[in-house]
Tab-separated table of C-alpha atoms in Angstrom:
chain	number	residue	atom	x	y	z
A	6	UNK	CA	-36.951	-54.657	147.484
A	7	UNK	CA	-35.500	-54.223	143.952
A	8	UNK	CA	-31.886	-55.135	143.179
A	9	UNK	CA	-29.680	-52.103	143.026
A	10	UNK	CA	-27.252	-51.809	140.110
A	11	UNK	CA	-23.580	-51.418	141.001
A	12	UNK	CA	-21.578	-48.228	140.604
A	13	UNK	CA	-19.093	-48.364	137.766
A	14	UNK	CA	-16.136	-48.226	140.190
A	15	UNK	CA	-17.297	-51.142	142.431
A	16	UNK	CA	-19.118	-53.705	140.347
A	17	UNK	CA	-18.570	-57.460	140.620
A	18	UNK	CA	-17.973	-59.356	137.453
A	19	UNK	CA	-17.247	-62.801	136.174
A	20	UNK	CA	-14.005	-63.374	134.219
A	21	UNK	CA	-14.540	-62.261	130.593
A	22	UNK	CA	-16.093	-64.996	128.459
A	23	UNK	CA	-15.915	-65.862	124.826
A	24	UNK	CA	-18.861	-67.489	122.995
A	25	UNK	CA	-17.957	-70.652	121.076
A	26	UNK	CA	-20.087	-72.803	118.780
A	27	UNK	CA	-19.360	-75.873	120.833
A	28	UNK	CA	-19.872	-74.510	124.372
A	29	UNK	CA	-22.657	-71.935	123.856
A	30	UNK	CA	-24.211	-72.807	120.435
A	31	UNK	CA	-27.529	-70.899	120.949
A	32	UNK	CA	-25.941	-67.687	122.205
A	33	UNK	CA	-23.184	-67.912	119.584
A	34	UNK	CA	-25.658	-68.345	116.745
A	35	UNK	CA	-27.885	-65.498	118.030
A	36	UNK	CA	-24.930	-63.139	118.082
A	37	UNK	CA	-23.803	-64.278	114.552
A	38	UNK	CA	-27.325	-63.670	113.296
A	39	UNK	CA	-27.478	-60.252	114.905
A	40	UNK	CA	-24.257	-59.196	113.163
A	41	UNK	CA	-25.583	-60.435	109.817
A	42	UNK	CA	-29.017	-58.731	110.298
A	43	UNK	CA	-27.380	-55.469	111.287
A	44	UNK	CA	-25.048	-55.824	108.306
A	45	UNK	CA	-21.949	-55.532	110.509
A	46	UNK	CA	-20.604	-58.571	108.580
A	47	UNK	CA	-21.173	-59.580	104.969
A	48	UNK	CA	-20.813	-63.299	105.403
A	49	UNK	CA	-21.544	-65.945	108.041
A	50	UNK	CA	-17.896	-66.942	108.158
A	51	UNK	CA	-16.865	-63.338	108.860
A	52	UNK	CA	-19.540	-63.028	111.581
A	53	UNK	CA	-18.491	-66.293	113.165
A	54	UNK	CA	-14.822	-65.232	113.274
A	55	UNK	CA	-15.768	-61.869	114.835
A	56	UNK	CA	-17.949	-63.484	117.485
A	57	UNK	CA	-15.271	-66.068	118.282
A	58	UNK	CA	-12.851	-63.206	119.025
A	59	UNK	CA	-15.255	-61.118	121.177
A	60	UNK	CA	-15.031	-61.007	124.917
A	61	UNK	CA	-18.055	-60.405	127.097
A	62	UNK	CA	-17.975	-59.125	130.655
A	63	UNK	CA	-20.851	-60.054	132.852
A	64	UNK	CA	-21.704	-58.323	136.129
A	65	UNK	CA	-23.254	-60.560	138.772
A	66	UNK	CA	-26.164	-59.702	141.032
A	67	UNK	CA	-27.988	-61.635	143.775
A	68	UNK	CA	-31.705	-61.008	144.368
A	69	UNK	CA	-32.700	-62.060	147.806
A	70	UNK	CA	-35.345	-64.746	147.796
A	71	UNK	CA	-34.894	-65.588	144.154
A	72	UNK	CA	-31.297	-66.155	143.030
A	73	UNK	CA	-28.221	-65.152	141.156
A	74	UNK	CA	-28.117	-63.603	137.752
A	75	UNK	CA	-25.559	-61.989	135.394
A	76	UNK	CA	-25.931	-59.122	132.992
A	77	UNK	CA	-23.590	-57.934	130.267
A	78	UNK	CA	-21.682	-54.925	131.630
A	79	UNK	CA	-22.494	-52.746	128.636
A	80	UNK	CA	-26.166	-53.352	129.157
A	81	UNK	CA	-25.944	-52.349	132.766
A	82	UNK	CA	-24.562	-48.924	131.672
A	83	UNK	CA	-28.006	-48.223	130.182
A	84	UNK	CA	-29.534	-48.328	133.597
A	85	UNK	CA	-32.640	-50.207	132.365
A	86	UNK	CA	-32.169	-53.695	133.763
A	87	UNK	CA	-35.071	-55.870	135.036
A	88	UNK	CA	-34.774	-58.862	137.328
A	89	UNK	CA	-35.170	-62.143	135.374
A	90	UNK	CA	-37.029	-63.543	138.352
A	91	UNK	CA	-39.553	-60.768	139.261
A	92	UNK	CA	-39.485	-58.588	136.164
A	93	UNK	CA	-38.995	-55.690	138.506
A	94	UNK	CA	-36.864	-52.720	137.354
A	95	UNK	CA	-33.459	-52.688	139.118
A	96	UNK	CA	-32.709	-49.584	141.056
A	97	UNK	CA	-30.183	-47.239	139.516
A	98	UNK	CA	-26.659	-47.112	140.990
A	99	UNK	CA	-25.769	-44.344	143.389
A	100	UNK	CA	-24.979	-41.168	141.556
A	101	UNK	CA	-21.463	-40.051	142.392
A	102	UNK	CA	-20.765	-36.329	142.824
């Protein structure tokens, strides 16, 4: 059975995190490079400062038989999330009327 995405009013999240060069060097560098490639920032120093100040909220999910995973909350809003374990598309959240 596919993992079901949480409704926006009842999701479970980890405390917001900040990326740092020291603690998360690969993710930090990838985000900096993204900002430079998309021309959001003109210089690497500017991009690094911006990334250092960003906060990321991660929703947590548990897929029975495989394990725990987290997804950036903004990505979950798109509704197109796949399990990192089974590559199965997660079910959409319940539609609220």
